[in-house]
mmCIF file of C-alpha atoms in Angstrom:
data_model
loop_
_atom_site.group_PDB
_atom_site.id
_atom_site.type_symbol
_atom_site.label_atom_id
_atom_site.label_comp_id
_atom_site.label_asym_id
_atom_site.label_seq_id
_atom_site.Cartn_x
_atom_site.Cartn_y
_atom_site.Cartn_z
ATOM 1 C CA UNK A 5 43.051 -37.277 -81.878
ATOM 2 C CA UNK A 6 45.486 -37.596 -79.031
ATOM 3 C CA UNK A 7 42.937 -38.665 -76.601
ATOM 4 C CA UNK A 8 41.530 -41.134 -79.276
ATOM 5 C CA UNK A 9 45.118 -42.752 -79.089
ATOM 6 C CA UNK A 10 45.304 -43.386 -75.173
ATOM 7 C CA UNK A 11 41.702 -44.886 -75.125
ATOM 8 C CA UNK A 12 42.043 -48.695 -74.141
ATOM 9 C CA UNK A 13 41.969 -51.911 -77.209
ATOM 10 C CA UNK A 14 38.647 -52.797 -77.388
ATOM 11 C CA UNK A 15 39.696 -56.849 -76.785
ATOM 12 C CA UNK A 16 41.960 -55.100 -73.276
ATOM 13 C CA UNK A 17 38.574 -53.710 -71.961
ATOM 14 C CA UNK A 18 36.175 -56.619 -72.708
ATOM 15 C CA UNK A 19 39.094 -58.725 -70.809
ATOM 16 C CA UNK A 20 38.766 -56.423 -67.779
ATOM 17 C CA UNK A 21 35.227 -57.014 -67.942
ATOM 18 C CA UNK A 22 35.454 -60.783 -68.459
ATOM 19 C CA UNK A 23 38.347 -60.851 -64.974
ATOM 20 C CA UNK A 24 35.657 -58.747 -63.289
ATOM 21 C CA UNK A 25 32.953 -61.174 -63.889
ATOM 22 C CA UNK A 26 34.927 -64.136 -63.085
ATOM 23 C CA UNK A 27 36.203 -62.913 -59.859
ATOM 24 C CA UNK A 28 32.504 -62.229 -58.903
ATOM 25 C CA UNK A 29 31.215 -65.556 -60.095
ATOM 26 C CA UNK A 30 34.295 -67.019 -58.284
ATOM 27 C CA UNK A 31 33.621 -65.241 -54.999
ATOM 28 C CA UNK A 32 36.916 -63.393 -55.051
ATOM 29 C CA UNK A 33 37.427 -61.240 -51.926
ATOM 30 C CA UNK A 34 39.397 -57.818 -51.165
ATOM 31 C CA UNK A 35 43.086 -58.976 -51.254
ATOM 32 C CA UNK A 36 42.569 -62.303 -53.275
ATOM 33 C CA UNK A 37 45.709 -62.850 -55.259
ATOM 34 C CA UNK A 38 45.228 -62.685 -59.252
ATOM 35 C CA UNK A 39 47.965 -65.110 -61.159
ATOM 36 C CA UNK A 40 48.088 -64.086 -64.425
ATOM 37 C CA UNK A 41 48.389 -67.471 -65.857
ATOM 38 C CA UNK A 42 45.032 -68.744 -63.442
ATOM 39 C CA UNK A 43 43.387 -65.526 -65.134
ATOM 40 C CA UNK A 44 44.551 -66.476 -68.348
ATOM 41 C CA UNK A 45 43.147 -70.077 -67.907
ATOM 42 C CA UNK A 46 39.842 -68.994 -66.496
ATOM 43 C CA UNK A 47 39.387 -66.511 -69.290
ATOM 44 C CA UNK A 48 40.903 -69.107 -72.119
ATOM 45 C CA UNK A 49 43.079 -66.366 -73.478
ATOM 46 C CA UNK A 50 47.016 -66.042 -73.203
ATOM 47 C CA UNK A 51 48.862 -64.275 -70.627
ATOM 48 C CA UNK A 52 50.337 -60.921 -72.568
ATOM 49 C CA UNK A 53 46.337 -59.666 -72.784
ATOM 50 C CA UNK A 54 45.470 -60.538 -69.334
ATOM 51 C CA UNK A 55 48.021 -58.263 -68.222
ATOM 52 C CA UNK A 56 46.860 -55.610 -70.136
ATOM 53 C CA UNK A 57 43.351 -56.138 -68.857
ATOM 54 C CA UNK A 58 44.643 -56.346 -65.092
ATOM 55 C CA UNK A 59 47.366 -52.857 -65.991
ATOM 56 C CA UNK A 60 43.674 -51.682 -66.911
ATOM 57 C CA UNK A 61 42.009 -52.129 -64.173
ATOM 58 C CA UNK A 62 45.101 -51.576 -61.821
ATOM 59 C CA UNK A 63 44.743 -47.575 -63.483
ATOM 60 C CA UNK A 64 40.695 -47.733 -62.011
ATOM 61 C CA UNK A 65 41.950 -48.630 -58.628
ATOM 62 C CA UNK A 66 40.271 -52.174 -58.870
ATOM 63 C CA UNK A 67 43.128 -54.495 -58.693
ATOM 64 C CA UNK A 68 46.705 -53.546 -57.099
ATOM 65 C CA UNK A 69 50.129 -54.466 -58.186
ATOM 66 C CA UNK A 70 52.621 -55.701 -55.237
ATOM 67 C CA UNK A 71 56.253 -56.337 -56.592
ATOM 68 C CA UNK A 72 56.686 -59.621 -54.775
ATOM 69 C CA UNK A 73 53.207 -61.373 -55.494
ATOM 70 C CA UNK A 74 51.493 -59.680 -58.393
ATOM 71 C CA UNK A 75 48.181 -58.427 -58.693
ATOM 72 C CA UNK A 76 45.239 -58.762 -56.363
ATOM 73 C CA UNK A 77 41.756 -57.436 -55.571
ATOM 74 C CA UNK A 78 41.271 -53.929 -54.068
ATOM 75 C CA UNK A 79 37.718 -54.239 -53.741
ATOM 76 C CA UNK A 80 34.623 -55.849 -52.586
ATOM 77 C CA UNK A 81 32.761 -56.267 -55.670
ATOM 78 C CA UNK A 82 29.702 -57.573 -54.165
ATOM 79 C CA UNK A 83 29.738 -54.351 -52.364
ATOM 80 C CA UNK A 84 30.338 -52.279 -55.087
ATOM 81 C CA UNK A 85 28.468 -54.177 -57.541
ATOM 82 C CA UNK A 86 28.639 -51.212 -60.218
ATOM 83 C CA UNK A 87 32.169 -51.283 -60.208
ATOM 84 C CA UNK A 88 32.113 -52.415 -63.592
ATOM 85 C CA UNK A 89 30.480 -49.179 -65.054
ATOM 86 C CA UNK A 90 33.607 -47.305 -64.102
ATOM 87 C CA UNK A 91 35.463 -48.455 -66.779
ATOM 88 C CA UNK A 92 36.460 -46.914 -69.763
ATOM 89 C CA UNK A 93 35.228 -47.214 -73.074
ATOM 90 C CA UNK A 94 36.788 -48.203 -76.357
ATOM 91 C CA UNK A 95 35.517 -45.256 -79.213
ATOM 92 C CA UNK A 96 33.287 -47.847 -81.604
ATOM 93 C CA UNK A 97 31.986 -49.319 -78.356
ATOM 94 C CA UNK A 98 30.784 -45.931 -77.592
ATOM 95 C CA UNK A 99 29.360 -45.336 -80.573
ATOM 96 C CA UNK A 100 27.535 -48.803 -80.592
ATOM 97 C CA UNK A 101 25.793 -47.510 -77.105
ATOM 98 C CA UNK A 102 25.166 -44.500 -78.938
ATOM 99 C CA UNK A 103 23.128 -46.182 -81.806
ATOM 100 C CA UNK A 104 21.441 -48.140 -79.667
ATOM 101 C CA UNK A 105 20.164 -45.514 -77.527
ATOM 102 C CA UNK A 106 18.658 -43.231 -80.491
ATOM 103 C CA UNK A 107 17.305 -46.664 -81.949
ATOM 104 C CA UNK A 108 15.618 -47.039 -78.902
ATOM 105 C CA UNK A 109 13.762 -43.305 -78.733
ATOM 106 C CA UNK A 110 13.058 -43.848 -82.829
ATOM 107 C CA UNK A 111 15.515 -41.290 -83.676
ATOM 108 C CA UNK A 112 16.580 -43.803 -86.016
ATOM 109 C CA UNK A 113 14.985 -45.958 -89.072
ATOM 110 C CA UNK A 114 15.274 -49.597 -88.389
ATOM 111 C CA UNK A 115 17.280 -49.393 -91.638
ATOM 112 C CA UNK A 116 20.718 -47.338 -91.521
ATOM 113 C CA UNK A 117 23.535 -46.843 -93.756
ATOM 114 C CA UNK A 118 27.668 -46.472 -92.608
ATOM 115 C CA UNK A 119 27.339 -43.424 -94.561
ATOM 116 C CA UNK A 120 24.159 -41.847 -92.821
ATOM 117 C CA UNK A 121 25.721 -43.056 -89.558
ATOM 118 C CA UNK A 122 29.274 -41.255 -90.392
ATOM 119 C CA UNK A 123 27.826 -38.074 -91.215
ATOM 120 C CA UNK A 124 25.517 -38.244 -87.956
ATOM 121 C CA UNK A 125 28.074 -39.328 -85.222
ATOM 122 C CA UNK A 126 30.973 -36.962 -87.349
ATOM 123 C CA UNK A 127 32.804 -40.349 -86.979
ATOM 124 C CA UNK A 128 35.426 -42.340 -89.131
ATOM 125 C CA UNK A 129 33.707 -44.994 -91.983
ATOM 126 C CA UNK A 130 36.450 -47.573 -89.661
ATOM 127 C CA UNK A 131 35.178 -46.689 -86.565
ATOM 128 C CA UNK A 132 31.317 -46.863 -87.592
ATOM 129 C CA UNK A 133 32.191 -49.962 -89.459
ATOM 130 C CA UNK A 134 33.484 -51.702 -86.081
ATOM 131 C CA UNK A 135 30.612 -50.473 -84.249
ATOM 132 C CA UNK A 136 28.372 -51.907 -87.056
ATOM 133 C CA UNK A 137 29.836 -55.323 -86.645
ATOM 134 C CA UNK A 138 29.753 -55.218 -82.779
ATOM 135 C CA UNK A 139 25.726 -55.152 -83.102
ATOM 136 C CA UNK A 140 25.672 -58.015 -85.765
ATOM 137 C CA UNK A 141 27.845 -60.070 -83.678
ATOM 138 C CA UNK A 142 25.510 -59.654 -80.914
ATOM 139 C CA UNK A 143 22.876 -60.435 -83.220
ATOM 140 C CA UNK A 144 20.956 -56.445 -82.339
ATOM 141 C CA UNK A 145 21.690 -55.581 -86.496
ATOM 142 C CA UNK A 146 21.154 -58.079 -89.753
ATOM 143 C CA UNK A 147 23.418 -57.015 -92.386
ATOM 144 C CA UNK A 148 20.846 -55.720 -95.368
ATOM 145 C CA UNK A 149 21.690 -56.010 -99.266
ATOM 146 C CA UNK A 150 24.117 -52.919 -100.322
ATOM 147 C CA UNK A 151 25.611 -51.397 -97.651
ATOM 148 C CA UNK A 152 22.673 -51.068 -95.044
ATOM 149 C CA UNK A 153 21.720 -52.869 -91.501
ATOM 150 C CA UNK A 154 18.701 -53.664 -90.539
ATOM 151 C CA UNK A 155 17.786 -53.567 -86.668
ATOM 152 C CA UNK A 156 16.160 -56.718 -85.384
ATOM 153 C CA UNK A 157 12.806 -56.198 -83.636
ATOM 154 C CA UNK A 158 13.190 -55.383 -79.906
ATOM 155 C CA UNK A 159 11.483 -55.781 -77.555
ATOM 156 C CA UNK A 160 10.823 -52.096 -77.113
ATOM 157 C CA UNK A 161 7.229 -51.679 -77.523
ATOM 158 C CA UNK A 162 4.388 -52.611 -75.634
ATOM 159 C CA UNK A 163 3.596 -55.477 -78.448
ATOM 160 C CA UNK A 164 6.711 -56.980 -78.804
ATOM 161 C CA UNK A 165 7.432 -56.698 -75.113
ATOM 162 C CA UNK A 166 3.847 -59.077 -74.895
ATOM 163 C CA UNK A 167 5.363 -61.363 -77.184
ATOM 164 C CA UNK A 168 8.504 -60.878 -75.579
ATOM 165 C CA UNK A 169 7.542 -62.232 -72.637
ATOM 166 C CA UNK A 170 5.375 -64.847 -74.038
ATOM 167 C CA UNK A 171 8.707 -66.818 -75.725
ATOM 168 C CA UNK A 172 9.891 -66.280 -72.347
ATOM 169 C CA UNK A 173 7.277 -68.023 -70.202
ATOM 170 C CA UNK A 174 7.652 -70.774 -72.859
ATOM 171 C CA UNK A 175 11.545 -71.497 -72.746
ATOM 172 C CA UNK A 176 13.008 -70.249 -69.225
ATOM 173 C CA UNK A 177 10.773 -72.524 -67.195
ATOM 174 C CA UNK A 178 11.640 -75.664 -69.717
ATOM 175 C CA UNK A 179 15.338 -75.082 -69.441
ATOM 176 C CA UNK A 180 15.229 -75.483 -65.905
ATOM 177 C CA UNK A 181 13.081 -78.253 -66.304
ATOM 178 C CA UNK A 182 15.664 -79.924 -69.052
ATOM 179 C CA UNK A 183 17.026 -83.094 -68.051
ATOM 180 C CA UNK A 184 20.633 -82.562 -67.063
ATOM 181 C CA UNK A 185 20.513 -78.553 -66.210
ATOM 182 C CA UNK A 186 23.336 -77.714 -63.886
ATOM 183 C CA UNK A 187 23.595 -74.166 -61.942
ATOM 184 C CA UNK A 188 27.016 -73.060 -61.755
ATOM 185 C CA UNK A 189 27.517 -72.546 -58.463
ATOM 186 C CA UNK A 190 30.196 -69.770 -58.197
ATOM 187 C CA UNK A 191 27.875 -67.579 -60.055
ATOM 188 C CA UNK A 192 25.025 -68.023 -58.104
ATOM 189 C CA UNK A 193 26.961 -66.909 -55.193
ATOM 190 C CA UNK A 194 28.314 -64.160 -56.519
ATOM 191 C CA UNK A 195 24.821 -63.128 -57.903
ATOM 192 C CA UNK A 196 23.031 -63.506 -54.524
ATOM 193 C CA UNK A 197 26.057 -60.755 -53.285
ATOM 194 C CA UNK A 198 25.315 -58.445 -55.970
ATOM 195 C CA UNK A 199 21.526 -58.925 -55.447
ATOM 196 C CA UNK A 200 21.316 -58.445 -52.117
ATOM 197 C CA UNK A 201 23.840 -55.455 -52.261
ATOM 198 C CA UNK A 202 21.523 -53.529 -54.170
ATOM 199 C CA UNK A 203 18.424 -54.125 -52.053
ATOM 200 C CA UNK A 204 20.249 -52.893 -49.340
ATOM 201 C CA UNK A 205 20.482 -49.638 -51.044
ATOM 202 C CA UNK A 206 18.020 -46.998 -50.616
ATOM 203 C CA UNK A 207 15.374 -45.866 -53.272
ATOM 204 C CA UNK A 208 17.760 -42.591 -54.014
ATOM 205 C CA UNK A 209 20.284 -44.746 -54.293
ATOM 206 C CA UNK A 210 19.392 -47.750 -56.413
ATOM 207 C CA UNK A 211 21.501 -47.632 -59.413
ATOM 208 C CA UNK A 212 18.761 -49.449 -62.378
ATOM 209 C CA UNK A 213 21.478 -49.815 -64.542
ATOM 210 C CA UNK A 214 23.275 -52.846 -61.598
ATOM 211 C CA UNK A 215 20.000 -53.998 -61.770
ATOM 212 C CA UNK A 216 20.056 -54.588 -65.561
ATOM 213 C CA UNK A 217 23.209 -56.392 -65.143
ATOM 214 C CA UNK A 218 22.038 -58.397 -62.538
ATOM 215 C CA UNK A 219 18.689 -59.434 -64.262
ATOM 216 C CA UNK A 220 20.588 -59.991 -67.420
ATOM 217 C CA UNK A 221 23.139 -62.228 -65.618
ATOM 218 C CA UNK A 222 20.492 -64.073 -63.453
ATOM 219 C CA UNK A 223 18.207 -65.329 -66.421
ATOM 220 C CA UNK A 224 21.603 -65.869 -68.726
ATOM 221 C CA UNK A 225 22.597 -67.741 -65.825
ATOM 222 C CA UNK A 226 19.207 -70.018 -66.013
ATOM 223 C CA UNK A 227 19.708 -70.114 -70.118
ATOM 224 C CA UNK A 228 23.288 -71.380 -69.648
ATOM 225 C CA UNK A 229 22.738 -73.820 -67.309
ATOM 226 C CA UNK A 230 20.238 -75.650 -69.496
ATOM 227 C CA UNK A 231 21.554 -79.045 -71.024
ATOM 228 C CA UNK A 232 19.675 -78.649 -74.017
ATOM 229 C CA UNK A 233 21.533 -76.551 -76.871
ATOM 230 C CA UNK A 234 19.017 -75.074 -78.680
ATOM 231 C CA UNK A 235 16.938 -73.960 -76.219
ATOM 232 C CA UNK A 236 19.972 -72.033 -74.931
ATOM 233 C CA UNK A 237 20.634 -70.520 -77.657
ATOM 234 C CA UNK A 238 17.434 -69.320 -78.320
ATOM 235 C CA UNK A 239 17.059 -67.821 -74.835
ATOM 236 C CA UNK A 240 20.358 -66.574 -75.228
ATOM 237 C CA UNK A 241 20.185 -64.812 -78.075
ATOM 238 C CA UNK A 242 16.641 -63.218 -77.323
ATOM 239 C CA UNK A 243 18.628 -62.335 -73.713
ATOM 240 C CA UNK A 244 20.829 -59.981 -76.540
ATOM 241 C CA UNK A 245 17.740 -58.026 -77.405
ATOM 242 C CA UNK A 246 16.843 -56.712 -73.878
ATOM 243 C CA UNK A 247 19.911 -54.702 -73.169
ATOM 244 C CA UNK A 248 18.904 -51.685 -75.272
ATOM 245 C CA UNK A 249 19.481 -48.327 -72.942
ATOM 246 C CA UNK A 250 15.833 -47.639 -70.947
ATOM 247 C CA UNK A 251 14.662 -51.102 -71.025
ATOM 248 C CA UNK A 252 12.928 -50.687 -67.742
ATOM 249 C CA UNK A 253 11.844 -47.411 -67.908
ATOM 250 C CA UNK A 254 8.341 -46.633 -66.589
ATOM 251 C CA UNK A 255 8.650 -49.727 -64.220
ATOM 252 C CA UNK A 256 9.590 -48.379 -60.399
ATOM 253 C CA UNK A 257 12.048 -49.170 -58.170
ATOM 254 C CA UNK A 258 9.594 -50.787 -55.988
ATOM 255 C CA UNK A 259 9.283 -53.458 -58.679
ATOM 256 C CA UNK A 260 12.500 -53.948 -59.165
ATOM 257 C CA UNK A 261 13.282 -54.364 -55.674
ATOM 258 C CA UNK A 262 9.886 -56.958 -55.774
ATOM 259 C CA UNK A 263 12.046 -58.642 -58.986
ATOM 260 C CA UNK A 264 14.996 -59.019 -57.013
ATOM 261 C CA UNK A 265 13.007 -60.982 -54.265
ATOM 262 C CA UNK A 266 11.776 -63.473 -56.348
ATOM 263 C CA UNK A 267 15.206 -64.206 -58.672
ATOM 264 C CA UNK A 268 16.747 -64.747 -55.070
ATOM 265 C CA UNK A 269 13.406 -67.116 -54.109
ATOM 266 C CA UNK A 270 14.154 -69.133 -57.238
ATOM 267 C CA UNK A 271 17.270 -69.621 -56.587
ATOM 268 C CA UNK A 272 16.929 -70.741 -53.504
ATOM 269 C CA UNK A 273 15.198 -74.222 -55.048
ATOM 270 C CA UNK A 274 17.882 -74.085 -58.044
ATOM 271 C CA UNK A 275 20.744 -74.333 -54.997
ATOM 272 C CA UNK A 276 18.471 -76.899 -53.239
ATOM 273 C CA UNK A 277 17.817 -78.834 -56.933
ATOM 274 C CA UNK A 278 14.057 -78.514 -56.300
ATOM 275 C CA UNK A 279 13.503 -77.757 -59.806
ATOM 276 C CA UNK A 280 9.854 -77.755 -60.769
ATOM 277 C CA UNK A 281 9.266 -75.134 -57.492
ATOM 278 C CA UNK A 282 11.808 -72.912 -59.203
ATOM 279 C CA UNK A 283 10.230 -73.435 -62.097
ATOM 280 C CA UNK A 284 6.770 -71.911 -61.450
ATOM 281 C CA UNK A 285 8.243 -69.590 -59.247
ATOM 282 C CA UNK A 286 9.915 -68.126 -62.597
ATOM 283 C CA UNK A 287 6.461 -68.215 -64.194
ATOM 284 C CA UNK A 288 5.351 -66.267 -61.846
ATOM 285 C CA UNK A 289 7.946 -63.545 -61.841
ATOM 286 C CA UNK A 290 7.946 -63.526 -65.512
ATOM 287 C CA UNK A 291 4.032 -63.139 -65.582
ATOM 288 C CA UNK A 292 4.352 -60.023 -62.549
ATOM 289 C CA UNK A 293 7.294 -58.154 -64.403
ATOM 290 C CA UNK A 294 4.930 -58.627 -67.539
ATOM 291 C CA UNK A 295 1.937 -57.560 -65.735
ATOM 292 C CA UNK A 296 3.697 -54.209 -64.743
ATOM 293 C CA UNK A 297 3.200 -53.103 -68.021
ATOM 294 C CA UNK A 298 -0.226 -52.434 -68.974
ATOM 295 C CA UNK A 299 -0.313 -52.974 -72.809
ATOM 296 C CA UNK A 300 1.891 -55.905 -72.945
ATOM 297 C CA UNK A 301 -0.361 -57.747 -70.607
ATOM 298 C CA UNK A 302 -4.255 -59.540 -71.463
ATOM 299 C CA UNK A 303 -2.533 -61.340 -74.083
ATOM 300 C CA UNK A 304 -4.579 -64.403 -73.808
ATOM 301 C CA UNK A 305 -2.613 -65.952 -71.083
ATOM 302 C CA UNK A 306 -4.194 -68.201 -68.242
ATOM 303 C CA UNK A 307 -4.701 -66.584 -64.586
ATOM 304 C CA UNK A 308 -1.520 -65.497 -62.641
ATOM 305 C CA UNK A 309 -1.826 -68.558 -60.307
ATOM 306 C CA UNK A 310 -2.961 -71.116 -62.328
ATOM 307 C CA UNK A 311 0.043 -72.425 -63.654
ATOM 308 C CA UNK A 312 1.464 -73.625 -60.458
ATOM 309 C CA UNK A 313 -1.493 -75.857 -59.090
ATOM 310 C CA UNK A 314 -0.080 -78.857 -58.810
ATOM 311 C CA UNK A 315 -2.470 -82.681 -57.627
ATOM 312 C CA UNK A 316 -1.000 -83.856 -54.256
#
C-alpha cells in the first residue's frame, strides 16, 4: 500500500508527458531553459501542476533544477526519442494498459463488468472504475446498460484492419487536400529528429514501441492540421483505436524502417506546401503498410499505382 502512495497523480504524469512533447515539437535542446509560467502557457494549465510535472521529471534525470535559473533540459530528446517510456506510471493507468493488452490476445469478452475486472486484476472497484473511464474517454470502451463496457471494434483483425485502412485511404489524403490545412511546423521538426533517430538505429536495436509513437504522432499530426472539423475528428478518433499493445506485430522491422522513409518523403512536400504530391505519396504508404498484411489486402481496391497518375 505504501508504494501505491508514492506513485505519481495521474494529471502530474500526463503533464510530464504533455512538457515532453512540447519541448520536442518545439525543438528544445540539451540545456534549454524551462519557465514554469512559458510551460504553463504552452500546456494551458496553471503553474503549481507544471511544477509537479517538471519535480517529476527532474526525479527521471530529464530536466535539472539550477537555484538561480530554474529548470532546464538534460537531454537530447531527438536522440533519445524513447525517453518518454521511462516514466512512471499512475496504478489505473496501468491497469488500463493491462486491459487493453488481454483485449487484444482475446483473453477478454468485448463485454466486461467492474466486478469481473476487480476480481481479475485483485484491484480496488475505484481504481478499476478510473481505468474504466480512461478507455471511454479515449473512446477504446462504450459504456453498456447496467454496469458493463463494451469494447469498440479495433482494428485488430485482419478484417477490420482491411476496413481499417480503407477509412484511412479515404480521409488522410482529403485532409491534406482540405482547403486551409496548416502543418505545424515545430512538430514536424521535431518528428523528422525522432524519425531519423530511429533509422539510425540498428535492427537489434530498433525499439517498435518509438516507432508507434512516432507513426501515431505523424498521421495525428496530418489529422490535426486539417481545416475541416469533422474530418479531424473522425481521423482522430479512429487514430485512438490503433494504439492497442502489438499493433504491428507480424510486420518487420524492415517495413517499418520502409514506413519511416516515406512519412519523412511526405513531409518533405507538406514543408514545401506541395500538397497533392504529399497526398498520393500517403496513398501510397497507406496502400504498402496495408499490403504487408496478407488478409487485409485484395479488398477491391484499384492497382497500387493507379491512384497517382496524374494528365500533364
Amino acid at each position: 500500500m505504501q508504494a501505491a502512495a508514492r506513485r505519481p497523480r495521474t494529471n502530474h504524469l500526463d503533464l510530464a508527458q504533455r512538457i515532453l512533447d512540447v519541448a520536442r515539437q518545439r525543438g528544445f535542446e540539451p540545456g534549454a531553459r524551462l519557465p514554469e509560467q512559458q510551460i504553463a502557457s504552452l500546456c494551458n494549465v496553471s503553474r503549481t501542476p507544471v511544477r509537479a510535472a517538471l519535480s517529476l521529471l527532474a526525479e527521471r534525470g530529464v530536466v535539472r533544477w539550477e537555484a538561480d535559473t530554474g529548470y532546464h533540459l538534460a537531454v537530447d530528446l531527438a536522440a533519445q526519442p524513447a525517453i518518454s517510456a521511462e516514466l512512471p506510471s499512475a496504478v489505473e493507468d496501468e491497469l488500463a494498459e493491462a486491459i487493453l493488452r488481454d483485449r487484444s490476445a482475446r483473453r477478454l469478452d468485448q463485454t466486461v463488468t467492474a466486478a469481473a475486472l476487480m476480481r481479475r486484476y485483485s484491484a480496488d472497484r475505484k481504481t478499476v472504475l478510473k481505468a474504466l473511464n480512461k478507455l471511454t474517454e479515449e473512446n477504446l470502451l462504450d459504456r453498456a446498460p447496467g454496469q458493463s463496457w463494451l469494447f469498440r471494434r479495433t482494428p485488430d483483425d485482419p478484417e477490420a484492419q482491411g476496413e481499417s485502412y480503407e477509412f484511412r485511404l479515404l480521409l488522410e489524403p482529403a485532409a491534406i487536400l482540405t482547403p486551409g490545412f496548416r502543418l505545424d511546423g515545430a512538430r514536424a521538426a521535431a518528428l523528422r529528429q525522432g524519425m531519423d533517430a530511429l533509422s539510425a538505429l540498428p535492427d537489434a536495436a530498433f525499439d517498435t514501441r518509438e516507432f508507434q509513437r512516432l507513426d501515431m504522432d505523424f498521421h495525428g499530426m496530418i489529422a490535426e492540421g486539417c481545416a475541416n472539423r469533422f474530418i479531424a475528428d473522425a481521423l482522430a478518433d479512429h487514430l485512438r483505436l490503433r494504439r492497442l499493445p502489438g499493433i504491428y506485430a507480424g510486420v518487420n522491422v524492415f517495413r517499418l524502417r520502409q514506413s519511416l522513409l516515406e512519412h519523412l518523403n511526405i513531409l518533405d512536400h507538406l514543408e514545401s506546401r506541395q500538397y497533392e504530391v504529399a497526398a498520393d505519396l500517403l496513398r501510397i504508404h497507406l496502400r504498402l503498410s496495408r499490403n504487408q498484411r496478407p488478409q487485409a489486402a485484395s479488398r477491391g481496391a484499384p492497382a497500387l499505382f493507379g491512384m497517382i497518375s496524374r494528365p500533364e
